[in-house]
Amino acid sequence: MNIRGLCIVAMLSLATAMHATTEKTKYPYQNQKLSAQERADDLLNRMNIEEKVAQISAQLLFFDQFFEKRDYTIGHIRNIGHFLWEGNVPNNPQSVAEHINDDTRRSIDASRWGIPVLQHGEALHGAQWGNATCFPQSISMAATFDDDLYFRVGEAVAKELRAVGVRQVYAPVVNVTRDQRWGRCQESYGEDVLLNSVMGATYTKALETNGVVATPKHYVDNYGEGGHDSYASTTSWRTLREVFLEPFRACVEEGGARGIMSAYNTVDGIPASCSSRLLNNILRKEWGFKGIVVSDYGGVDIVADNHLIAENSEDALALCLKNGLDLELCNTNRNLLQMVKDGKVSEETLNECVRRVLTLKFELGLFDNPYVDAKKAENIVRSQGHRTLAETSAREAITLLKNNGILPLNTSKIKKIGVFGPVADKLSLGDYSGGRGGWRGEGAVTPLQGLRTALDGIAEVELNPAGQDILPLADNCDVLIFFPTITEEEGSDRSSFHLPSSSMTLMRTETNAVIIDEQQSKEILVDQEQMVRDLIATGKPVIVVLQNGAAIDITDWVDKAAAVVEAWYPGEQGGTAIADVLTGKYSPGGRLPISWPKNIGQNPMYYSIKPSGRGYGYVENDGTPLYPFGYGLSYTTFKYEHLQMTDRLRAGDSLYVSVDVTNTGTMAGDEVVQVYIHDEQATVVRPLKELAAFQRVTLQPGETKRIDLVLPYRRFAMWDADMKFRVEEGWFDVWLGKDADERIDGKKVYIESL
């Protein structure tokens, strides 16, 4: 071809390219140079009512329904990866990503504007679409008191979500838990306001900075009297402000949350899903929240059917949308389109909800890059680095409650170990673990497997099968280790803190994977209370390893046990972590994120109580916990010296607290430095003590580190008699504590007011 011909071809190619580019950016909403808000406004103005309604609708379909009933115009879908095991479809990362890509492609094709669907799911302690890395439960991560570690966990979870195309998750749970009868205590970060705020904001920020919308839940005060899930809240607005709202504020203002899930319950007589005070006044106007508010699943129907403040579900939806809800989950079946036409829902309200949804989708880049590279997912999900991180997290969470010197195990003297209990060779993962059908990742480690690997060639580890007489094995062992379990999860609140002592079924539930037993349900006939007593009666040292998310009444046998180890729900690598602690490869450094009551009658229990006009005890006990908040033993010892802080803090400044911490023992270990405060005199009653700062530090034997902690000025603020948040001038007691009850050293500090 001659020069002229080449020029003509080049010009034609350029014209074609320019035409394609022009077609691609035909409308302003397709222009990536515009802001997300500008693009959303332009697209909104082009949509008809039917298209708008679809954008604030959602679906959840089980696998056998998926291709029959999927409405691809709907804007939100529970990702199909959550259900693939149910349909016996390969649930490897590439397959999940391919299915989600296909679903997204169909949604774009079904929209005349090319609007992509937002794939959502759960990620309480891992990307819950199938076989993603299963990290320790939230209560476990709270026990680490290590927000730096938790940020890394959140980053890993976000990468595994994005790898398959899931871009919004309903996590974290930041409901402050002060009644451990609540079955969802395991999903929370425990009883303390600061710990919930820091850990919740940390996880939120990790998700959000990695392109996944965090949706803190359940907004707000999600359990009621008696520890009942979703009961009507009788909590005062003062306590809501001081305690239950604060972690949500932190997730929004400090974590950058772009989603919020409203709770099922009522607050001050109004369902949370239609409370303008909560959703508009506090969340949006006060905190500056710009994201979307979603209902809990079926939460709109509950407004009518349970709370009875709307005649029917359509009226309930109209009430919720009017008062700040953006999106109803899930499987919207009411005629919202007709409601708008009839004036039950104004077009202004509809437009505002849709604008927020579209803005979020533009911010996420869904219009510009809606698909993922499915092959790359295989190298991201459950990578070696993520599994190692799960193991590290499980180790850091383990909390030593009692030790008479039996731990770490002296492997030079111990040659045979008997292992007992219904979950000795099971994975105790807690709820929200894996997609529908359970978690089935390969390479997970049970406690028995972990011990056998750690003691291979050193000591024999033998399992006593459930239901068999314990004495033949116990009599021939040097040490006995007991692994009990309890029943707790969403929908399973407790009225007894004793170990279950009747027939129970260990199984995966429809949506969760509480205990995995080779994917089969299995009935266990074990009287666990009697078993631990029988083990102790043998005269052999008995180590009890707990795996749970809330307190257990251990008072009947704790004095006679050689050691008690709280492993929480340690995730997929928990067995290795437990073995590392028992054998002394790692010194336990976890701390209790809950006050451990002596019995269930002490609930609600939490350390930051306010002064009593009478006292704090009962007829049976003095009202103090068996183990206080922040408590945890170690295999080494620590010394605190040279505490420094100013004795006067100027208005608006932060208080800096410094102390030298030395490992005075013979092995490496972790210490959690805790700072507590008390307002000496105020115009409203203040708690006796409040956690104000914490930092976890690792020290080698003989090593000293200078620990610097910062207490922001707002840490000294309170809600005054007029419900204004401010710092009152006056004296504060500021001290270092080993836990909430053991004071190390402190100082009086005068805080100036603005």
PDB file of C-alpha atoms in Angstrom, residues 22-249:
ATOM      1  CA  THR A  22     -17.817   9.893  21.479  1.00  0.00           C
ATOM      2  CA  GLU A  23     -20.360   7.078  21.708  1.00  0.00           C
ATOM      3  CA  LYS A  24     -18.831   5.934  24.990  1.00  0.00           C
ATOM      4  CA  THR A  25     -19.110   9.411  26.465  1.00  0.00           C
ATOM      5  CA  LYS A  26     -22.315  10.401  24.720  1.00  0.00           C
ATOM      6  CA  TYR A  27     -23.833  11.626  27.983  1.00  0.00           C
ATOM      7  CA  PRO A  28     -22.199  13.534  30.846  1.00  0.00           C
ATOM      8  CA  TYR A  29     -22.751  10.641  33.294  1.00  0.00           C
ATOM      9  CA  GLN A  30     -20.344   8.587  31.155  1.00  0.00           C
ATOM     10  CA  ASN A  31     -17.589  11.188  31.516  1.00  0.00           C
ATOM     11  CA  GLN A  32     -15.056   9.969  34.070  1.00  0.00           C
ATOM     12  CA  LYS A  33     -13.681  13.480  34.490  1.00  0.00           C
ATOM     13  CA  LEU A  34     -16.855  14.629  36.201  1.00  0.00           C
ATOM     14  CA  SER A  35     -17.451  14.038  39.908  1.00  0.00           C
ATOM     15  CA  ALA A  36     -19.547  11.114  41.101  1.00  0.00           C
ATOM     16  CA  GLN A  37     -22.222  13.559  42.248  1.00  0.00           C
ATOM     17  CA  GLU A  38     -22.334  15.313  38.861  1.00  0.00           C
ATOM     18  CA  ARG A  39     -22.556  12.007  37.008  1.00  0.00           C
ATOM     19  CA  ALA A  40     -25.288  10.779  39.333  1.00  0.00           C
ATOM     20  CA  ASP A  41     -27.322  13.958  38.871  1.00  0.00           C
ATOM     21  CA  ASP A  42     -27.094  13.722  35.085  1.00  0.00           C
ATOM     22  CA  LEU A  43     -28.115  10.052  35.003  1.00  0.00           C
ATOM     23  CA  LEU A  44     -30.937  10.612  37.475  1.00  0.00           C
ATOM     24  CA  ASN A  45     -32.450  13.257  35.233  1.00  0.00           C
ATOM     25  CA  ARG A  46     -32.555  10.776  32.338  1.00  0.00           C
ATOM     26  CA  MET A  47     -34.245   7.915  34.206  1.00  0.00           C
ATOM     27  CA  ASN A  48     -37.938   7.156  34.334  1.00  0.00           C
ATOM     28  CA  ILE A  49     -39.748   6.182  37.534  1.00  0.00           C
ATOM     29  CA  GLU A  50     -39.546   2.442  36.801  1.00  0.00           C
ATOM     30  CA  GLU A  51     -35.765   2.671  36.469  1.00  0.00           C
ATOM     31  CA  LYS A  52     -35.454   4.680  39.644  1.00  0.00           C
ATOM     32  CA  VAL A  53     -37.538   2.228  41.637  1.00  0.00           C
ATOM     33  CA  ALA A  54     -35.318  -0.617  40.429  1.00  0.00           C
ATOM     34  CA  GLN A  55     -32.249   1.150  41.805  1.00  0.00           C
ATOM     35  CA  ILE A  56     -33.571   1.107  45.371  1.00  0.00           C
ATOM     36  CA  SER A  57     -34.745  -2.494  45.158  1.00  0.00           C
ATOM     37  CA  ALA A  58     -32.826  -5.640  46.077  1.00  0.00           C
ATOM     38  CA  GLN A  59     -32.940  -9.411  45.607  1.00  0.00           C
ATOM     39  CA  LEU A  60     -31.739 -12.488  47.431  1.00  0.00           C
ATOM     40  CA  LEU A  61     -32.307 -15.721  45.546  1.00  0.00           C
ATOM     41  CA  PHE A  62     -31.245 -19.226  46.449  1.00  0.00           C
ATOM     42  CA  PHE A  63     -29.368 -21.102  43.759  1.00  0.00           C
ATOM     43  CA  ASP A  64     -32.266 -23.133  42.390  1.00  0.00           C
ATOM     44  CA  GLN A  65     -34.234 -19.901  41.921  1.00  0.00           C
ATOM     45  CA  PHE A  66     -31.432 -17.855  40.423  1.00  0.00           C
ATOM     46  CA  PHE A  67     -31.970 -18.174  36.710  1.00  0.00           C
ATOM     47  CA  GLU A  68     -35.746 -18.372  36.956  1.00  0.00           C
ATOM     48  CA  LYS A  69     -36.560 -15.368  39.093  1.00  0.00           C
ATOM     49  CA  ARG A  70     -33.581 -13.033  38.773  1.00  0.00           C
ATOM     50  CA  ASP A  71     -34.701  -9.543  37.741  1.00  0.00           C
ATOM     51  CA  TYR A  72     -31.600  -8.053  36.173  1.00  0.00           C
ATOM     52  CA  THR A  73     -32.953  -4.514  36.303  1.00  0.00           C
ATOM     53  CA  ILE A  74     -32.804  -4.539  40.100  1.00  0.00           C
ATOM     54  CA  GLY A  75     -29.927  -2.528  41.496  1.00  0.00           C
ATOM     55  CA  HIS A  76     -28.739  -4.701  44.397  1.00  0.00           C
ATOM     56  CA  ILE A  77     -28.210  -8.464  44.687  1.00  0.00           C
ATOM     57  CA  ARG A  78     -26.898 -10.830  47.344  1.00  0.00           C
ATOM     58  CA  ASN A  79     -23.955 -12.157  45.355  1.00  0.00           C
ATOM     59  CA  ILE A  80     -24.404 -15.568  43.789  1.00  0.00           C
ATOM     60  CA  GLY A  81     -21.111 -16.773  45.268  1.00  0.00           C
ATOM     61  CA  HIS A  82     -22.871 -17.053  48.624  1.00  0.00           C
ATOM     62  CA  PHE A  83     -25.063 -19.836  47.237  1.00  0.00           C
ATOM     63  CA  LEU A  84     -22.885 -21.855  44.889  1.00  0.00           C
ATOM     64  CA  TRP A  85     -22.343 -24.778  47.273  1.00  0.00           C
ATOM     65  CA  GLU A  86     -26.101 -25.054  47.546  1.00  0.00           C
ATOM     66  CA  GLY A  87     -26.275 -25.765  43.839  1.00  0.00           C
ATOM     67  CA  ASN A  88     -23.200 -28.020  43.916  1.00  0.00           C
ATOM     68  CA  VAL A  89     -21.392 -25.617  41.620  1.00  0.00           C
ATOM     69  CA  PRO A  90     -17.603 -25.332  42.116  1.00  0.00           C
ATOM     70  CA  ASN A  91     -17.045 -22.633  44.696  1.00  0.00           C
ATOM     71  CA  ASN A  92     -13.433 -21.815  43.895  1.00  0.00           C
ATOM     72  CA  PRO A  93     -12.527 -18.119  43.537  1.00  0.00           C
ATOM     73  CA  GLN A  94     -12.384 -18.142  39.747  1.00  0.00           C
ATOM     74  CA  SER A  95     -15.802 -19.767  39.468  1.00  0.00           C
ATOM     75  CA  VAL A  96     -17.298 -17.260  41.917  1.00  0.00           C
ATOM     76  CA  ALA A  97     -15.782 -14.338  40.023  1.00  0.00           C
ATOM     77  CA  GLU A  98     -17.039 -15.679  36.691  1.00  0.00           C
ATOM     78  CA  HIS A  99     -20.577 -16.103  38.016  1.00  0.00           C
ATOM     79  CA  ILE A 100     -20.586 -12.596  39.487  1.00  0.00           C
ATOM     80  CA  ASN A 101     -19.159 -11.156  36.258  1.00  0.00           C
ATOM     81  CA  ASP A 102     -21.919 -12.861  34.313  1.00  0.00           C
ATOM     82  CA  ASP A 103     -24.595 -11.560  36.669  1.00  0.00           C
ATOM     83  CA  THR A 104     -23.159  -8.042  36.418  1.00  0.00           C
ATOM     84  CA  ARG A 105     -23.024  -8.227  32.616  1.00  0.00           C
ATOM     85  CA  ARG A 106     -26.676  -9.240  32.460  1.00  0.00           C
ATOM     86  CA  SER A 107     -27.657  -6.378  34.736  1.00  0.00           C
ATOM     87  CA  ILE A 108     -25.853  -3.864  32.518  1.00  0.00           C
ATOM     88  CA  ASP A 109     -27.457  -5.313  29.394  1.00  0.00           C
ATOM     89  CA  ALA A 110     -30.882  -5.102  31.021  1.00  0.00           C
ATOM     90  CA  SER A 111     -30.537  -1.364  31.603  1.00  0.00           C
ATOM     91  CA  ARG A 112     -30.898   1.115  28.758  1.00  0.00           C
ATOM     92  CA  TRP A 113     -28.382   3.312  30.626  1.00  0.00           C
ATOM     93  CA  GLY A 114     -25.952   0.489  31.349  1.00  0.00           C
ATOM     94  CA  ILE A 115     -26.407   0.720  35.114  1.00  0.00           C
ATOM     95  CA  PRO A 116     -24.489  -2.061  36.905  1.00  0.00           C
ATOM     96  CA  VAL A 117     -25.790  -4.001  39.873  1.00  0.00           C
ATOM     97  CA  LEU A 118     -24.141  -3.609  43.282  1.00  0.00           C
ATOM     98  CA  GLN A 119     -23.114  -7.081  44.440  1.00  0.00           C
ATOM     99  CA  HIS A 120     -23.413  -7.298  48.224  1.00  0.00           C
ATOM    100  CA  GLY A 121     -22.726  -9.863  50.916  1.00  0.00           C
ATOM    101  CA  GLU A 122     -21.430 -10.427  54.435  1.00  0.00           C
ATOM    102  CA  ALA A 123     -17.899 -10.113  55.777  1.00  0.00           C
ATOM    103  CA  LEU A 124     -18.052 -10.342  59.551  1.00  0.00           C
ATOM    104  CA  HIS A 125     -14.748 -12.206  59.857  1.00  0.00           C
ATOM    105  CA  GLY A 126     -13.889 -13.020  56.286  1.00  0.00           C
ATOM    106  CA  ALA A 127     -15.345 -12.581  52.820  1.00  0.00           C
ATOM    107  CA  GLN A 128     -18.457 -14.688  53.289  1.00  0.00           C
ATOM    108  CA  TRP A 129     -19.166 -15.813  49.770  1.00  0.00           C
ATOM    109  CA  GLY A 130     -17.703 -19.288  50.126  1.00  0.00           C
ATOM    110  CA  ASN A 131     -14.159 -20.439  50.718  1.00  0.00           C
ATOM    111  CA  ALA A 132     -12.511 -17.115  51.431  1.00  0.00           C
ATOM    112  CA  THR A 133     -10.057 -16.930  54.324  1.00  0.00           C
ATOM    113  CA  CYS A 134     -11.932 -17.462  57.594  1.00  0.00           C
ATOM    114  CA  PHE A 135     -10.403 -15.118  60.165  1.00  0.00           C
ATOM    115  CA  PRO A 136     -11.170 -15.170  63.900  1.00  0.00           C
ATOM    116  CA  GLN A 137     -14.526 -13.787  65.005  1.00  0.00           C
ATOM    117  CA  SER A 138     -14.967 -10.100  65.850  1.00  0.00           C
ATOM    118  CA  ILE A 139     -14.893 -10.778  69.596  1.00  0.00           C
ATOM    119  CA  SER A 140     -11.588 -12.573  69.010  1.00  0.00           C
ATOM    120  CA  MET A 141     -10.113  -9.577  67.206  1.00  0.00           C
ATOM    121  CA  ALA A 142     -11.291  -7.336  70.041  1.00  0.00           C
ATOM    122  CA  ALA A 143      -9.367  -9.579  72.445  1.00  0.00           C
ATOM    123  CA  THR A 144      -6.149  -8.804  70.558  1.00  0.00           C
ATOM    124  CA  PHE A 145      -6.402  -5.098  71.471  1.00  0.00           C
ATOM    125  CA  ASP A 146      -4.349  -4.677  68.288  1.00  0.00           C
ATOM    126  CA  ASP A 147      -5.958  -2.301  65.804  1.00  0.00           C
ATOM    127  CA  ASP A 148      -2.882  -2.328  63.543  1.00  0.00           C
ATOM    128  CA  LEU A 149      -3.250  -6.083  63.100  1.00  0.00           C
ATOM    129  CA  TYR A 150      -6.973  -5.688  62.576  1.00  0.00           C
ATOM    130  CA  PHE A 151      -6.433  -3.174  59.794  1.00  0.00           C
ATOM    131  CA  ARG A 152      -4.300  -5.752  57.985  1.00  0.00           C
ATOM    132  CA  VAL A 153      -7.076  -8.313  58.439  1.00  0.00           C
ATOM    133  CA  GLY A 154      -9.595  -5.855  57.013  1.00  0.00           C
ATOM    134  CA  GLU A 155      -7.345  -5.204  54.024  1.00  0.00           C
ATOM    135  CA  ALA A 156      -7.073  -8.937  53.336  1.00  0.00           C
ATOM    136  CA  VAL A 157     -10.842  -9.372  53.565  1.00  0.00           C
ATOM    137  CA  ALA A 158     -11.392  -6.430  51.199  1.00  0.00           C
ATOM    138  CA  LYS A 159      -8.950  -7.850  48.647  1.00  0.00           C
ATOM    139  CA  GLU A 160     -10.760 -11.192  48.672  1.00  0.00           C
ATOM    140  CA  LEU A 161     -14.106  -9.453  48.235  1.00  0.00           C
ATOM    141  CA  ARG A 162     -12.915  -7.295  45.353  1.00  0.00           C
ATOM    142  CA  ALA A 163     -11.189 -10.236  43.706  1.00  0.00           C
ATOM    143  CA  VAL A 164     -14.580 -11.793  42.964  1.00  0.00           C
ATOM    144  CA  GLY A 165     -16.581  -8.582  42.512  1.00  0.00           C
ATOM    145  CA  VAL A 166     -18.382  -8.119  45.865  1.00  0.00           C
ATOM    146  CA  ARG A 167     -18.388  -4.381  46.618  1.00  0.00           C
ATOM    147  CA  GLN A 168     -20.645  -3.870  49.646  1.00  0.00           C
ATOM    148  CA  VAL A 169     -20.735  -5.862  52.879  1.00  0.00           C
ATOM    149  CA  TYR A 170     -22.914  -5.715  55.962  1.00  0.00           C
ATOM    150  CA  ALA A 171     -20.177  -5.383  58.546  1.00  0.00           C
ATOM    151  CA  PRO A 172     -18.849  -4.585  61.080  1.00  0.00           C
ATOM    152  CA  VAL A 173     -21.179  -5.172  64.042  1.00  0.00           C
ATOM    153  CA  VAL A 174     -20.542  -2.319  66.475  1.00  0.00           C
ATOM    154  CA  ASN A 175     -23.322  -2.953  68.964  1.00  0.00           C
ATOM    155  CA  VAL A 176     -21.772  -2.486  72.407  1.00  0.00           C
ATOM    156  CA  THR A 177     -22.485  -5.743  74.256  1.00  0.00           C
ATOM    157  CA  ARG A 178     -23.241  -5.406  77.951  1.00  0.00           C
ATOM    158  CA  ASP A 179     -25.530  -8.389  78.373  1.00  0.00           C
ATOM    159  CA  GLN A 180     -23.796 -11.576  77.340  1.00  0.00           C
ATOM    160  CA  ARG A 181     -27.009 -13.512  77.149  1.00  0.00           C
ATOM    161  CA  TRP A 182     -27.288 -11.971  73.678  1.00  0.00           C
ATOM    162  CA  GLY A 183     -26.381 -14.731  71.230  1.00  0.00           C
ATOM    163  CA  ARG A 184     -24.577 -12.308  68.925  1.00  0.00           C
ATOM    164  CA  CYS A 185     -21.998 -11.174  71.460  1.00  0.00           C
ATOM    165  CA  GLN A 186     -19.453 -13.071  69.344  1.00  0.00           C
ATOM    166  CA  GLU A 187     -20.115 -10.725  66.418  1.00  0.00           C
ATOM    167  CA  SER A 188     -19.340  -7.639  68.486  1.00  0.00           C
ATOM    168  CA  TYR A 189     -16.203  -6.118  70.008  1.00  0.00           C
ATOM    169  CA  GLY A 190     -17.467  -6.520  73.560  1.00  0.00           C
ATOM    170  CA  GLU A 191     -18.633  -4.123  76.240  1.00  0.00           C
ATOM    171  CA  ASP A 192     -16.383  -1.084  75.961  1.00  0.00           C
ATOM    172  CA  VAL A 193     -17.241   2.070  74.015  1.00  0.00           C
ATOM    173  CA  LEU A 194     -13.663   2.918  73.024  1.00  0.00           C
ATOM    174  CA  LEU A 195     -12.699  -0.620  72.030  1.00  0.00           C
ATOM    175  CA  ASN A 196     -15.838  -0.925  69.874  1.00  0.00           C
ATOM    176  CA  SER A 197     -15.173   2.471  68.325  1.00  0.00           C
ATOM    177  CA  VAL A 198     -11.513   1.827  67.533  1.00  0.00           C
ATOM    178  CA  MET A 199     -11.946  -1.702  66.203  1.00  0.00           C
ATOM    179  CA  GLY A 200     -15.120  -0.848  64.292  1.00  0.00           C
ATOM    180  CA  ALA A 201     -13.601   2.245  62.673  1.00  0.00           C
ATOM    181  CA  THR A 202     -10.404   0.323  61.891  1.00  0.00           C
ATOM    182  CA  TYR A 203     -12.218  -2.477  60.063  1.00  0.00           C
ATOM    183  CA  THR A 204     -14.446   0.040  58.317  1.00  0.00           C
ATOM    184  CA  LYS A 205     -11.483   2.083  57.118  1.00  0.00           C
ATOM    185  CA  ALA A 206      -9.651  -1.022  55.894  1.00  0.00           C
ATOM    186  CA  LEU A 207     -12.656  -2.035  53.788  1.00  0.00           C
ATOM    187  CA  GLU A 208     -13.419   1.442  52.487  1.00  0.00           C
ATOM    188  CA  THR A 209      -9.848   2.350  51.531  1.00  0.00           C
ATOM    189  CA  ASN A 210      -9.703  -0.865  49.526  1.00  0.00           C
ATOM    190  CA  GLY A 211     -12.839  -0.169  47.525  1.00  0.00           C
ATOM    191  CA  VAL A 212     -15.484  -2.060  49.512  1.00  0.00           C
ATOM    192  CA  VAL A 213     -18.441  -0.301  51.128  1.00  0.00           C
ATOM    193  CA  ALA A 214     -18.592  -1.043  54.843  1.00  0.00           C
ATOM    194  CA  THR A 215     -22.057  -1.070  56.404  1.00  0.00           C
ATOM    195  CA  PRO A 216     -21.818  -0.911  60.212  1.00  0.00           C
ATOM    196  CA  LYS A 217     -24.802  -2.521  61.918  1.00  0.00           C
ATOM    197  CA  HIS A 218     -27.243  -2.711  63.627  1.00  0.00           C
ATOM    198  CA  TYR A 219     -28.121   0.959  64.035  1.00  0.00           C
ATOM    199  CA  VAL A 220     -28.797   1.145  66.955  1.00  0.00           C
ATOM    200  CA  ASP A 221     -29.037  -0.671  70.347  1.00  0.00           C
ATOM    201  CA  ASN A 222     -29.812  -4.017  68.773  1.00  0.00           C
ATOM    202  CA  TYR A 223     -30.686  -6.084  71.837  1.00  0.00           C
ATOM    203  CA  GLY A 224     -33.014  -5.365  74.730  1.00  0.00           C
ATOM    204  CA  GLU A 225     -33.764  -6.374  78.274  1.00  0.00           C
ATOM    205  CA  GLY A 226     -32.730  -9.921  79.056  1.00  0.00           C
ATOM    206  CA  GLY A 227     -30.177  -9.963  76.249  1.00  0.00           C
ATOM    207  CA  HIS A 228     -32.929 -10.618  73.707  1.00  0.00           C
ATOM    208  CA  ASP A 229     -32.027  -9.923  70.102  1.00  0.00           C
ATOM    209  CA  SER A 230     -33.951  -7.041  68.502  1.00  0.00           C
ATOM    210  CA  TYR A 231     -36.117  -6.337  71.560  1.00  0.00           C
ATOM    211  CA  ALA A 232     -37.490  -2.840  71.997  1.00  0.00           C
ATOM    212  CA  SER A 233     -34.833  -0.522  73.369  1.00  0.00           C
ATOM    213  CA  THR A 234     -35.627   1.068  76.723  1.00  0.00           C
ATOM    214  CA  THR A 235     -32.243   2.806  76.750  1.00  0.00           C
ATOM    215  CA  SER A 236     -32.316   6.524  77.519  1.00  0.00           C
ATOM    216  CA  TRP A 237     -31.096   9.029  74.962  1.00  0.00           C
ATOM    217  CA  ARG A 238     -28.263   9.891  77.341  1.00  0.00           C
ATOM    218  CA  THR A 239     -27.025   6.295  77.358  1.00  0.00           C
ATOM    219  CA  LEU A 240     -27.589   5.996  73.625  1.00  0.00           C
ATOM    220  CA  ARG A 241     -25.361   9.032  73.145  1.00  0.00           C
ATOM    221  CA  GLU A 242     -22.709   8.032  75.666  1.00  0.00           C
ATOM    222  CA  VAL A 243     -22.510   4.364  74.732  1.00  0.00           C
ATOM    223  CA  PHE A 244     -24.392   2.866  71.820  1.00  0.00           C
ATOM    224  CA  LEU A 245     -24.200   5.615  69.192  1.00  0.00           C
ATOM    225  CA  GLU A 246     -20.523   6.426  69.672  1.00  0.00           C
ATOM    226  CA  PRO A 247     -19.054   3.430  67.750  1.00  0.00           C
ATOM    227  CA  PHE A 248     -21.306   4.236  64.793  1.00  0.00           C
ATOM    228  CA  ARG A 249     -20.115   7.841  64.856  1.00  0.00           C
TER     229      ARG A 249
END
